[in-house]
CSV table of C-alpha atoms in Angstrom, one decimal:
chain,number,residue,atom,x,y,z
A,17,UNK,CA,172.4,119.0,136.1
A,18,UNK,CA,170.7,122.7,136.2
A,19,UNK,CA,168.3,123.7,134.4
A,20,UNK,CA,167.8,127.9,133.6
A,21,UNK,CA,164.1,128.7,131.7
A,22,UNK,CA,164.5,126.2,128.3
A,23,UNK,CA,167.9,125.5,128.7
A,24,UNK,CA,169.0,122.1,130.8
A,25,UNK,CA,172.9,122.0,131.5
A,26,UNK,CA,173.5,118.0,132.3
A,27,UNK,CA,177.1,117.3,134.1
A,28,UNK,CA,178.8,114.4,132.3
A,29,UNK,CA,182.2,112.8,132.9
A,30,UNK,CA,185.5,114.1,130.4
A,31,UNK,CA,185.2,110.9,128.5
A,32,UNK,CA,181.9,111.5,127.3
A,33,UNK,CA,182.5,114.4,125.4
A,34,UNK,CA,183.2,113.2,121.4
A,35,UNK,CA,186.2,113.8,119.7
A,36,UNK,CA,187.1,116.7,117.7
A,37,UNK,CA,185.7,119.0,119.7
A,38,UNK,CA,185.9,123.0,118.0
A,39,UNK,CA,185.5,126.0,120.5
A,40,UNK,CA,181.4,127.0,119.0
A,41,UNK,CA,180.7,130.7,117.5
A,42,UNK,CA,181.0,133.3,120.4
A,43,UNK,CA,178.6,136.7,119.8
A,44,UNK,CA,179.6,140.6,118.7
A,45,UNK,CA,180.1,140.7,122.2
A,46,UNK,CA,182.8,137.2,122.5
A,47,UNK,CA,179.5,136.1,124.7
A,48,UNK,CA,179.1,132.1,125.2
A,49,UNK,CA,175.4,132.2,124.1
A,50,UNK,CA,173.7,129.2,124.5
A,51,UNK,CA,170.2,129.5,123.7
A,52,UNK,CA,169.3,132.7,122.1
A,53,UNK,CA,165.4,134.7,121.7
A,54,UNK,CA,165.0,135.7,118.5
A,55,UNK,CA,162.4,138.2,120.2
A,56,UNK,CA,163.4,139.4,123.3
A,57,UNK,CA,167.2,139.2,121.9
A,58,UNK,CA,167.4,137.6,125.5
A,59,UNK,CA,170.1,135.4,125.8
A,60,UNK,CA,171.6,132.4,128.4
A,61,UNK,CA,175.0,133.2,128.4
A,62,UNK,CA,178.0,131.5,130.3
A,63,UNK,CA,180.5,133.8,131.5
A,64,UNK,CA,183.9,132.6,133.8
A,65,UNK,CA,187.5,131.3,134.5
A,66,UNK,CA,188.7,128.7,131.9
A,67,UNK,CA,185.5,128.4,130.5
A,68,UNK,CA,185.1,126.5,126.7
A,69,UNK,CA,182.4,126.3,125.3
A,70,UNK,CA,182.8,123.8,122.2
A,71,UNK,CA,181.1,121.5,119.2
A,72,UNK,CA,180.7,119.4,116.9
A,73,UNK,CA,182.5,120.9,113.8
A,74,UNK,CA,180.5,119.5,111.2
A,75,UNK,CA,177.1,119.6,114.0
A,76,UNK,CA,177.9,123.5,115.6
A,77,UNK,CA,174.5,123.5,117.3
A,78,UNK,CA,175.3,120.8,119.9
A,79,UNK,CA,176.8,123.0,122.5
A,80,UNK,CA,179.6,121.1,124.8
A,81,UNK,CA,180.8,122.9,127.7
A,82,UNK,CA,184.1,122.5,129.3
A,83,UNK,CA,184.9,124.7,132.5
A,84,UNK,CA,188.5,124.8,133.9
A,85,UNK,CA,187.8,127.0,136.6
A,86,UNK,CA,184.1,128.4,137.4
A,87,UNK,CA,181.6,129.2,135.6
A,88,UNK,CA,178.2,131.2,135.6
A,89,UNK,CA,175.2,131.1,133.4
A,90,UNK,CA,173.4,134.2,133.7
A,91,UNK,CA,170.6,135.1,131.6
A,92,UNK,CA,168.0,138.6,131.5
A,93,UNK,CA,164.9,136.5,132.4
A,94,UNK,CA,166.3,134.1,134.8
A,95,UNK,CA,168.4,133.7,138.3
A,96,UNK,CA,172.1,133.2,137.7
A,97,UNK,CA,173.2,129.0,138.3
A,98,UNK,CA,176.5,128.3,139.5
A,99,UNK,CA,178.9,126.2,137.0
A,100,UNK,CA,181.9,124.2,139.3
A,101,UNK,CA,184.8,122.5,137.1
A,102,UNK,CA,183.7,119.8,134.9
A,103,UNK,CA,182.4,118.7,131.4
A,104,UNK,CA,178.7,119.8,130.5
A,105,UNK,CA,176.3,119.0,127.7
A,106,UNK,CA,174.0,121.1,126.6
A,107,UNK,CA,169.7,120.4,125.5
A,108,UNK,CA,167.2,123.1,124.6
A,109,UNK,CA,164.1,121.4,125.8
A,110,UNK,CA,161.3,120.7,123.2
A,111,UNK,CA,157.5,120.3,123.6
A,112,UNK,CA,155.4,117.2,121.5
A,113,UNK,CA,152.6,117.5,119.0
A,114,UNK,CA,151.5,115.2,117.2
A,115,UNK,CA,153.4,114.5,114.2
A,116,UNK,CA,156.8,116.2,114.8
A,117,UNK,CA,158.4,117.3,118.4
A,118,UNK,CA,159.6,121.4,118.3
A,119,UNK,CA,161.7,123.4,120.4
A,120,UNK,CA,160.3,125.5,123.2
A,121,UNK,CA,160.3,129.6,122.7
A,122,UNK,CA,162.0,130.4,126.3
B,11,UNK,CA,198.2,136.8,99.1
B,12,UNK,CA,198.2,139.6,101.7
B,13,UNK,CA,201.5,140.1,104.2
B,14,UNK,CA,199.2,139.4,107.0
B,15,UNK,CA,198.6,136.1,106.3
B,16,UNK,CA,199.4,133.2,108.5
B,17,UNK,CA,201.2,129.8,107.4
B,18,UNK,CA,199.7,127.2,109.1
B,19,UNK,CA,201.8,124.6,112.3
B,20,UNK,CA,204.1,128.3,112.2
B,21,UNK,CA,206.0,128.0,115.2
B,22,UNK,CA,207.4,130.2,117.5
B,23,UNK,CA,203.9,132.2,117.8
B,24,UNK,CA,202.6,132.9,121.1
B,25,UNK,CA,200.0,131.5,122.5
B,26,UNK,CA,197.9,134.2,124.6
B,27,UNK,CA,197.9,136.6,121.3
B,28,UNK,CA,197.0,133.5,119.1
B,29,UNK,CA,193.6,133.0,121.0
B,30,UNK,CA,193.2,136.8,121.6
B,31,UNK,CA,193.6,137.1,116.8
B,32,UNK,CA,190.4,134.5,117.5
B,33,UNK,CA,188.6,136.4,119.8
B,34,UNK,CA,188.9,139.1,117.5
B,35,UNK,CA,188.1,137.0,114.4
B,36,UNK,CA,185.1,135.5,116.4
B,37,UNK,CA,183.7,138.8,117.7
B,38,UNK,CA,184.3,140.2,114.1
B,39,UNK,CA,182.3,137.2,112.1
B,40,UNK,CA,179.6,137.4,114.7
B,41,UNK,CA,179.0,141.0,113.9
B,42,UNK,CA,179.1,140.0,110.1
B,43,UNK,CA,176.7,137.1,111.2
B,44,UNK,CA,174.3,139.8,112.8
B,45,UNK,CA,174.4,142.6,110.2
B,46,UNK,CA,173.3,139.9,107.3
B,47,UNK,CA,171.1,138.5,109.8
B,48,UNK,CA,169.4,142.6,109.3
B,49,UNK,CA,169.4,142.7,105.8
B,50,UNK,CA,167.8,139.4,105.3
B,51,UNK,CA,165.1,140.4,108.3
B,52,UNK,CA,165.0,143.7,106.1
B,53,UNK,CA,161.4,145.8,105.8
B,54,UNK,CA,162.9,148.8,103.8
B,55,UNK,CA,161.6,149.4,100.2
B,56,UNK,CA,164.1,148.8,98.0
B,57,UNK,CA,167.1,150.5,96.8
B,58,UNK,CA,166.2,149.7,93.6
B,59,UNK,CA,168.8,151.8,92.1
B,60,UNK,CA,171.4,149.6,94.3
B,61,UNK,CA,169.8,146.6,93.7
B,62,UNK,CA,169.3,147.0,89.3
B,63,UNK,CA,173.3,148.0,89.2
B,64,UNK,CA,174.1,144.8,91.8
B,65,UNK,CA,172.3,143.0,88.9
B,66,UNK,CA,174.1,144.3,86.9
B,67,UNK,CA,177.4,143.4,88.2
B,68,UNK,CA,176.2,139.8,88.9
B,69,UNK,CA,175.5,139.1,85.0
B,70,UNK,CA,179.2,140.9,84.2
B,71,UNK,CA,180.5,138.1,87.1
B,72,UNK,CA,179.2,135.6,85.1
B,73,UNK,CA,180.3,136.7,81.5
B,74,UNK,CA,177.1,137.9,80.7
B,75,UNK,CA,175.6,141.4,78.9
B,76,UNK,CA,173.3,143.6,81.3
B,77,UNK,CA,169.6,142.3,81.2
B,78,UNK,CA,167.6,144.6,78.5
B,79,UNK,CA,165.5,144.8,80.5
B,80,UNK,CA,164.3,145.4,84.9
B,81,UNK,CA,161.1,145.1,85.9
B,82,UNK,CA,160.3,145.6,89.8
B,83,UNK,CA,156.7,143.6,91.8
B,84,UNK,CA,155.9,144.0,94.3
B,85,UNK,CA,155.6,140.2,96.2
B,86,UNK,CA,157.2,137.0,95.5
B,87,UNK,CA,153.9,136.0,94.2
B,88,UNK,CA,153.2,138.8,92.4
B,89,UNK,CA,157.5,137.6,91.1
B,90,UNK,CA,156.7,134.2,90.2
B,91,UNK,CA,153.1,134.9,88.7
B,92,UNK,CA,155.2,137.8,86.3
B,93,UNK,CA,157.2,135.4,85.2
B,94,UNK,CA,154.5,132.5,84.2
B,95,UNK,CA,152.3,135.1,82.1
B,96,UNK,CA,155.9,136.5,80.6
B,97,UNK,CA,157.2,133.3,79.7
B,98,UNK,CA,153.6,132.1,78.2
B,99,UNK,CA,151.6,135.2,77.2
B,100,UNK,CA,148.8,134.0,79.4
B,101,UNK,CA,146.6,137.4,80.6
B,102,UNK,CA,146.8,135.9,84.1
B,103,UNK,CA,146.8,137.7,86.7
B,104,UNK,CA,144.9,141.5,86.7
B,105,UNK,CA,147.0,143.5,89.8
B,106,UNK,CA,150.0,141.8,88.4
B,107,UNK,CA,149.2,142.6,84.1
B,108,UNK,CA,148.7,146.3,85.7
B,109,UNK,CA,151.9,146.5,87.2
B,110,UNK,CA,153.6,145.6,84.1
B,111,UNK,CA,151.3,147.9,81.6
B,112,UNK,CA,152.7,150.7,84.2
B,113,UNK,CA,156.5,149.4,82.9
B,114,UNK,CA,155.4,149.2,79.2
B,115,UNK,CA,155.1,145.7,79.5
B,116,UNK,CA,152.8,142.8,77.9
B,117,UNK,CA,152.5,139.2,78.3
B,118,UNK,CA,153.4,138.0,74.8
B,119,UNK,CA,155.1,140.9,74.2
B,120,UNK,CA,158.2,140.7,75.8
B,121,UNK,CA,160.8,137.1,75.3
B,122,UNK,CA,162.7,136.9,78.8
B,123,UNK,CA,164.9,134.9,77.6
B,124,UNK,CA,166.9,131.9,79.2
B,125,UNK,CA,167.1,131.5,83.2
B,126,UNK,CA,170.3,132.3,83.9
B,127,UNK,CA,170.7,131.3,87.6
B,128,UNK,CA,173.0,128.9,87.5
B,129,UNK,CA,175.9,131.3,86.2
B,130,UNK,CA,174.3,134.2,88.2
B,131,UNK,CA,174.2,132.6,91.5
B,132,UNK,CA,175.3,128.9,91.6
B,133,UNK,CA,178.8,129.5,90.0
B,134,UNK,CA,179.8,131.9,91.8
B,135,UNK,CA,178.2,130.6,95.7
B,136,UNK,CA,179.9,127.5,94.5
B,137,UNK,CA,183.2,129.3,93.3
B,138,UNK,CA,183.3,131.3,97.1
B,139,UNK,CA,183.2,128.1,98.8
B,140,UNK,CA,185.8,126.0,97.1
B,141,UNK,CA,188.2,129.2,97.4
B,142,UNK,CA,187.5,129.7,101.8
B,143,UNK,CA,187.2,125.6,102.3
B,144,UNK,CA,190.9,125.7,101.0
B,145,UNK,CA,191.8,128.4,102.0
B,146,UNK,CA,190.5,127.5,105.7
B,147,UNK,CA,190.9,124.0,105.6
B,148,UNK,CA,188.2,121.4,106.2
B,149,UNK,CA,188.0,122.8,110.5
B,150,UNK,CA,188.5,126.0,109.4
B,151,UNK,CA,186.0,126.1,106.8
B,152,UNK,CA,183.3,124.9,109.7
B,153,UNK,CA,184.3,127.0,112.0
B,154,UNK,CA,184.1,130.4,110.3
B,155,UNK,CA,180.2,128.9,108.5
B,156,UNK,CA,179.7,128.0,111.7
B,157,UNK,CA,179.9,131.9,113.1
B,158,UNK,CA,179.3,133.8,109.9
B,159,UNK,CA,176.1,131.4,108.3
B,160,UNK,CA,174.7,128.8,110.6
B,161,UNK,CA,172.5,130.9,112.5
B,162,UNK,CA,171.2,133.3,109.4
B,163,UNK,CA,170.6,130.0,107.6
B,164,UNK,CA,168.3,128.8,110.6
B,165,UNK,CA,166.9,131.8,110.6
B,166,UNK,CA,166.2,132.9,106.8
B,167,UNK,CA,165.6,129.4,104.6
B,168,UNK,CA,164.7,127.4,107.2
B,169,UNK,CA,162.2,130.3,109.2
B,170,UNK,CA,161.2,132.6,106.4
B,171,UNK,CA,162.2,132.3,102.5
B,172,UNK,CA,161.2,127.9,102.8
B,173,UNK,CA,157.6,128.4,104.9
B,174,UNK,CA,157.2,131.1,101.8
B,175,UNK,CA,158.2,128.8,99.4
B,176,UNK,CA,156.0,126.4,100.3
B,177,UNK,CA,153.0,128.6,100.6
B,178,UNK,CA,153.4,129.9,96.7
B,179,UNK,CA,153.8,126.2,95.7
B,180,UNK,CA,150.8,125.4,97.1
B,181,UNK,CA,148.7,128.4,96.0
B,182,UNK,CA,149.4,127.5,92.4
B,183,UNK,CA,149.3,124.0,92.6
B,184,UNK,CA,145.8,125.2,93.6
B,185,UNK,CA,145.5,126.6,90.2
B,186,UNK,CA,145.5,124.3,87.0
B,187,UNK,CA,146.7,124.6,83.4
B,188,UNK,CA,149.4,126.0,81.5
B,189,UNK,CA,149.9,128.7,83.6
B,190,UNK,CA,149.7,127.4,87.2
B,191,UNK,CA,152.5,124.6,86.3
B,192,UNK,CA,154.3,128.1,84.9
B,193,UNK,CA,154.1,129.6,88.1
B,194,UNK,CA,156.2,126.4,89.8
B,195,UNK,CA,158.0,126.3,87.4
B,196,UNK,CA,159.0,130.1,87.6
B,197,UNK,CA,159.2,128.8,91.6
B,198,UNK,CA,162.6,126.9,90.2
B,199,UNK,CA,164.1,129.7,89.3
B,200,UNK,CA,164.1,131.8,92.0
B,201,UNK,CA,167.2,133.1,93.6
B,202,UNK,CA,166.2,134.5,97.3
B,203,UNK,CA,167.4,138.1,97.9
B,204,UNK,CA,167.5,139.7,100.8
B,205,UNK,CA,167.2,135.9,101.9
B,206,UNK,CA,170.3,134.9,100.4
B,207,UNK,CA,172.1,136.9,103.3
B,208,UNK,CA,171.3,133.0,104.9
B,209,UNK,CA,175.3,131.8,103.2
B,210,UNK,CA,176.5,135.6,102.1
B,211,UNK,CA,177.9,136.0,105.3
B,212,UNK,CA,180.1,133.6,105.1
B,213,UNK,CA,181.2,135.0,102.1
B,214,UNK,CA,180.4,139.0,102.4
B,215,UNK,CA,181.5,141.2,99.6
B,216,UNK,CA,184.0,138.4,98.5
B,217,UNK,CA,184.8,139.4,94.4
B,218,UNK,CA,182.7,136.5,93.0
B,219,UNK,CA,179.5,136.9,95.0
B,220,UNK,CA,179.3,140.6,94.9
B,221,UNK,CA,176.9,141.1,92.7
B,222,UNK,CA,174.6,139.0,95.0
B,223,UNK,CA,175.5,140.7,97.2
B,224,UNK,CA,174.8,144.0,96.4
B,225,UNK,CA,171.1,142.9,95.2
B,226,UNK,CA,170.5,141.3,98.9
B,227,UNK,CA,171.1,144.5,100.4
B,228,UNK,CA,168.4,146.6,98.3
B,229,UNK,CA,165.5,144.1,97.4
B,230,UNK,CA,163.4,140.6,97.6
B,231,UNK,CA,162.8,137.7,95.9
B,232,UNK,CA,164.9,137.7,91.8
B,233,UNK,CA,165.2,135.9,88.9
B,234,UNK,CA,168.0,136.4,86.2
B,235,UNK,CA,166.7,135.7,82.3
B,236,UNK,CA,169.3,136.4,79.5
B,237,UNK,CA,167.2,139.3,78.6
B,238,UNK,CA,165.1,140.7,81.6
B,239,UNK,CA,165.6,140.6,85.3
B,240,UNK,CA,162.3,140.4,87.1
B,241,UNK,CA,162.9,141.9,91.3
B,242,UNK,CA,160.8,142.2,93.9
B,243,UNK,CA,160.0,144.6,96.9
B,244,UNK,CA,161.3,143.7,99.8
B,245,UNK,CA,158.2,142.6,102.6
B,246,UNK,CA,156.8,145.7,104.7
B,247,UNK,CA,156.4,143.5,108.2
B,248,UNK,CA,157.8,140.5,109.7
B,249,UNK,CA,156.8,139.2,112.9
B,250,UNK,CA,158.6,135.9,114.7
B,251,UNK,CA,158.8,134.9,117.8
B,252,UNK,CA,161.1,133.9,120.5
B,253,UNK,CA,162.6,131.4,118.3
B,254,UNK,CA,162.5,133.6,115.0
B,255,UNK,CA,159.6,131.6,113.7
B,256,UNK,CA,156.7,133.5,112.0
B,257,UNK,CA,154.3,134.4,114.4
B,258,UNK,CA,151.9,136.6,114.1
B,259,UNK,CA,148.1,136.6,116.2
B,260,UNK,CA,147.0,140.2,114.8
B,261,UNK,CA,147.2,139.7,110.8
B,262,UNK,CA,150.0,138.4,108.4
B,263,UNK,CA,153.3,137.4,110.4
B,264,UNK,CA,155.0,138.6,106.7
B,265,UNK,CA,153.6,140.8,104.4
B,266,UNK,CA,154.4,142.8,101.2
B,267,UNK,CA,153.1,146.1,99.8
B,268,UNK,CA,150.9,143.9,97.5
B,269,UNK,CA,148.9,142.9,100.2
B,270,UNK,CA,150.3,139.7,100.1
B,271,UNK,CA,150.7,138.1,103.2
B,272,UNK,CA,151.5,135.0,105.2
B,273,UNK,CA,149.9,134.3,108.3
B,274,UNK,CA,151.4,131.9,110.9
B,275,UNK,CA,151.2,130.9,114.7
B,276,UNK,CA,154.3,129.8,115.8
B,277,UNK,CA,156.1,128.4,112.6
B,278,UNK,CA,153.2,127.2,111.2
B,279,UNK,CA,151.7,128.6,108.3
B,280,UNK,CA,147.5,128.9,108.4
B,281,UNK,CA,145.0,129.7,106.1
B,282,UNK,CA,143.5,133.7,106.3
B,283,UNK,CA,140.0,132.6,107.5
B,284,UNK,CA,141.5,130.7,110.4
B,285,UNK,CA,143.2,132.8,111.3
B,286,UNK,CA,140.5,135.2,111.2
B,287,UNK,CA,138.2,133.1,113.5
B,288,UNK,CA,141.1,132.9,116.1
B,289,UNK,CA,139.9,136.0,118.1
B,290,UNK,CA,136.2,134.3,118.6
B,291,UNK,CA,137.3,130.9,119.2
B,292,UNK,CA,135.6,128.9,121.3
B,293,UNK,CA,136.0,125.7,123.1
B,294,UNK,CA,133.3,123.8,120.7
B,295,UNK,CA,134.7,125.3,118.0
B,296,UNK,CA,138.4,124.0,118.5
B,297,UNK,CA,137.0,120.8,119.5
B,298,UNK,CA,135.1,120.7,116.0
B,299,UNK,CA,138.0,121.2,114.2
B,300,UNK,CA,139.1,118.2,111.8
B,301,UNK,CA,143.0,119.7,110.6
B,302,UNK,CA,144.9,118.5,114.1
B,303,UNK,CA,147.6,121.5,112.6
B,304,UNK,CA,144.7,123.6,112.6
B,305,UNK,CA,143.0,122.9,116.0
B,306,UNK,CA,147.1,123.2,117.5
B,307,UNK,CA,146.9,126.9,116.6
B,308,UNK,CA,143.8,127.3,117.5
B,309,UNK,CA,145.0,125.7,120.6
B,310,UNK,CA,147.6,127.5,121.3
B,311,UNK,CA,146.6,130.8,121.1
B,312,UNK,CA,142.9,130.6,122.9
B,313,UNK,CA,145.8,129.5,125.1
B,314,UNK,CA,146.1,125.7,127.1
B,315,UNK,CA,144.9,127.1,130.5
B,316,UNK,CA,141.7,128.6,129.3
B,317,UNK,CA,141.0,125.6,127.8
B,318,UNK,CA,142.3,122.6,130.4
B,319,UNK,CA,139.0,124.7,132.7
B,320,UNK,CA,136.6,125.8,130.7
B,321,UNK,CA,136.3,122.6,128.8
B,322,UNK,CA,136.8,120.2,132.5
B,323,UNK,CA,140.1,118.8,131.8
B,324,UNK,CA,141.5,116.6,134.8
B,325,UNK,CA,144.5,116.9,136.4
B,326,UNK,CA,145.9,113.0,136.5
B,327,UNK,CA,149.2,113.2,138.3
B,328,UNK,CA,151.2,116.6,140.3
B,329,UNK,CA,154.7,116.2,142.3
B,330,UNK,CA,157.3,118.6,142.5
B,331,UNK,CA,158.1,118.7,139.3
B,332,UNK,CA,154.1,120.1,137.9
B,333,UNK,CA,150.8,119.4,137.1
B,334,UNK,CA,149.6,116.6,134.6
B,335,UNK,CA,146.2,117.5,132.9
B,336,UNK,CA,144.9,115.6,129.8
B,337,UNK,CA,141.8,116.1,127.8
B,338,UNK,CA,140.5,113.7,126.0
B,339,UNK,CA,140.2,115.5,121.4
B,340,UNK,CA,137.5,113.0,119.5
B,341,UNK,CA,138.9,111.9,116.9
B,342,UNK,CA,142.3,112.6,118.1
B,343,UNK,CA,145.3,111.6,120.0
B,344,UNK,CA,144.6,113.2,123.5
B,345,UNK,CA,146.2,116.6,124.7
B,346,UNK,CA,148.8,115.8,127.6
B,347,UNK,CA,149.8,118.7,129.1
B,348,UNK,CA,152.5,119.3,132.2
B,349,UNK,CA,151.3,122.9,134.0
B,350,UNK,CA,154.7,123.7,135.0
B,351,UNK,CA,155.4,127.2,137.5
B,352,UNK,CA,158.3,128.6,136.7
B,353,UNK,CA,161.4,129.1,139.2
B,354,UNK,CA,162.4,132.8,138.9
B,355,UNK,CA,159.8,135.6,140.1
B,356,UNK,CA,158.9,138.0,138.3
B,357,UNK,CA,158.7,141.6,139.0
B,358,UNK,CA,156.3,141.9,140.9
B,359,UNK,CA,156.8,138.9,142.3
B,360,UNK,CA,154.2,136.5,141.3
B,361,UNK,CA,155.5,133.5,139.3
B,362,UNK,CA,154.4,132.7,135.6
B,363,UNK,CA,152.8,129.5,134.9
B,364,UNK,CA,153.4,127.7,131.6
B,365,UNK,CA,151.8,124.4,130.0
B,366,UNK,CA,154.1,122.1,128.0
B,367,UNK,CA,152.6,119.6,126.3
B,368,UNK,CA,154.2,116.2,126.1
B,369,UNK,CA,153.2,112.8,124.7
B,370,UNK,CA,149.7,111.2,125.6
B,371,UNK,CA,151.8,108.6,127.3
B,372,UNK,CA,153.3,110.0,130.1
B,373,UNK,CA,152.2,109.3,133.2
B,374,UNK,CA,153.8,112.1,135.8
B,375,UNK,CA,154.8,115.5,135.4
B,376,UNK,CA,158.3,115.1,135.9
B,377,UNK,CA,158.6,111.9,133.3
B,378,UNK,CA,156.7,114.7,131.3
B,379,UNK,CA,159.8,117.6,131.4
B,380,UNK,CA,162.2,114.8,131.6
B,381,UNK,CA,161.2,114.1,128.0
B,382,UNK,CA,161.4,117.7,126.8
B,383,UNK,CA,165.2,117.1,127.9
B,384,UNK,CA,165.1,113.9,125.8
B,385,UNK,CA,165.7,112.2,129.1
B,386,UNK,CA,164.4,109.6,131.3
B,387,UNK,CA,161.8,110.1,134.6
B,388,UNK,CA,164.6,109.2,136.5
B,389,UNK,CA,167.3,110.7,135.0
B,390,UNK,CA,165.8,113.9,135.6
B,391,UNK,CA,168.0,115.3,138.7
B,392,UNK,CA,167.6,119.5,138.7
B,393,UNK,CA,169.9,120.7,141.8
B,394,UNK,CA,169.2,124.0,140.5
B,395,UNK,CA,166.3,125.7,138.5
B,396,UNK,CA,165.9,129.4,137.4
């Protein structure tokens, strides 16, 4: 598994990919954005050859990657990470406070 | 239907062309989502003529005559208060009374008529949605909605409109009697104006929602009654953090031209008195705070690292993933934090340290970091961290 700031990319078996995934929406520059910093505009972005960013139709926030060529995870403030062919689950970091849990702002 | 609409399942088309078409559509939809986000976050003064034209179109699309009067107030709070004053004929708030008087209106002398929100907003939305769902099919609609409205909804409804409504409800609930009730009732009839950009992006300028879209592009929250439309200004400033939550340590995170504002820290609304105390906090003051949510705001503002240093916190454990700190808080669960060193160097070559609050039963730094990603300690084995 690979961590880039507040994003963790966890390898999973292809069979573990949920059924009926659809291509997740891209941004206006056609980038595959795993997480976006609203204040800075900085983004965790996946690039590469034969890479798909997928999500369930009813839950576009739950992201998966299916890489059939090679992938690369980049961010303005963090070093790049190479991703080999395979299936991955994307997790965004959360933090604890009494009574609730909320995501972390990278 | 236009000539370019492709029937589903048409055979003989080239896959790359289809992929390219989808890519182009994705990019166009994402650009549209961004445009609507900007509309929702706009802090420009209202385009009053444009908004009033939009109101007339919205009424006409609903089959209603245009309202006889359009009134302007400077914030959603003033708007709801004006609705309550005109509805009840009570004197209400002085500043709002002045604003109304300047427009030649006195409470008790102008009938609003019934709310026409269902005809003006709810029905056109449902129509536009049904048309799109039929045109695109279930998965196609989900895709379209995700591409155009997911982020705007999260950012404008969850992070802005909802905290603002919550704050106004609490503020009005603190009052008593018929007037306070009328203020609360006014919130049930509100149309979110620019914040409706959260969903309008999915339909863009679809003919059914054209009027609503024009008002959203020109003004803040508004009210539609048979005889009167009440419109409000947009905020003058919106401060947000990296997750898009309202966040400002130096004044209100959201502020309107009449001085109405909402103080918030990392999305947590706070009273102005607490906000005023933030610059002069001490360990002792934080310890004394009885409201757990306010204490969290104070702790974050004060800085976890400084609090740990000044409160005599003890490092209870450390491993290659970081250091686990623990501070007892009287009458509350202990503050347990993982201190992590950023894996990527800053431009000056230093490594930034950050603190992550974790559940108090965490035993190791590794367990804490693993928890933050929803994993168990032994499952968390990053091969690379940057």
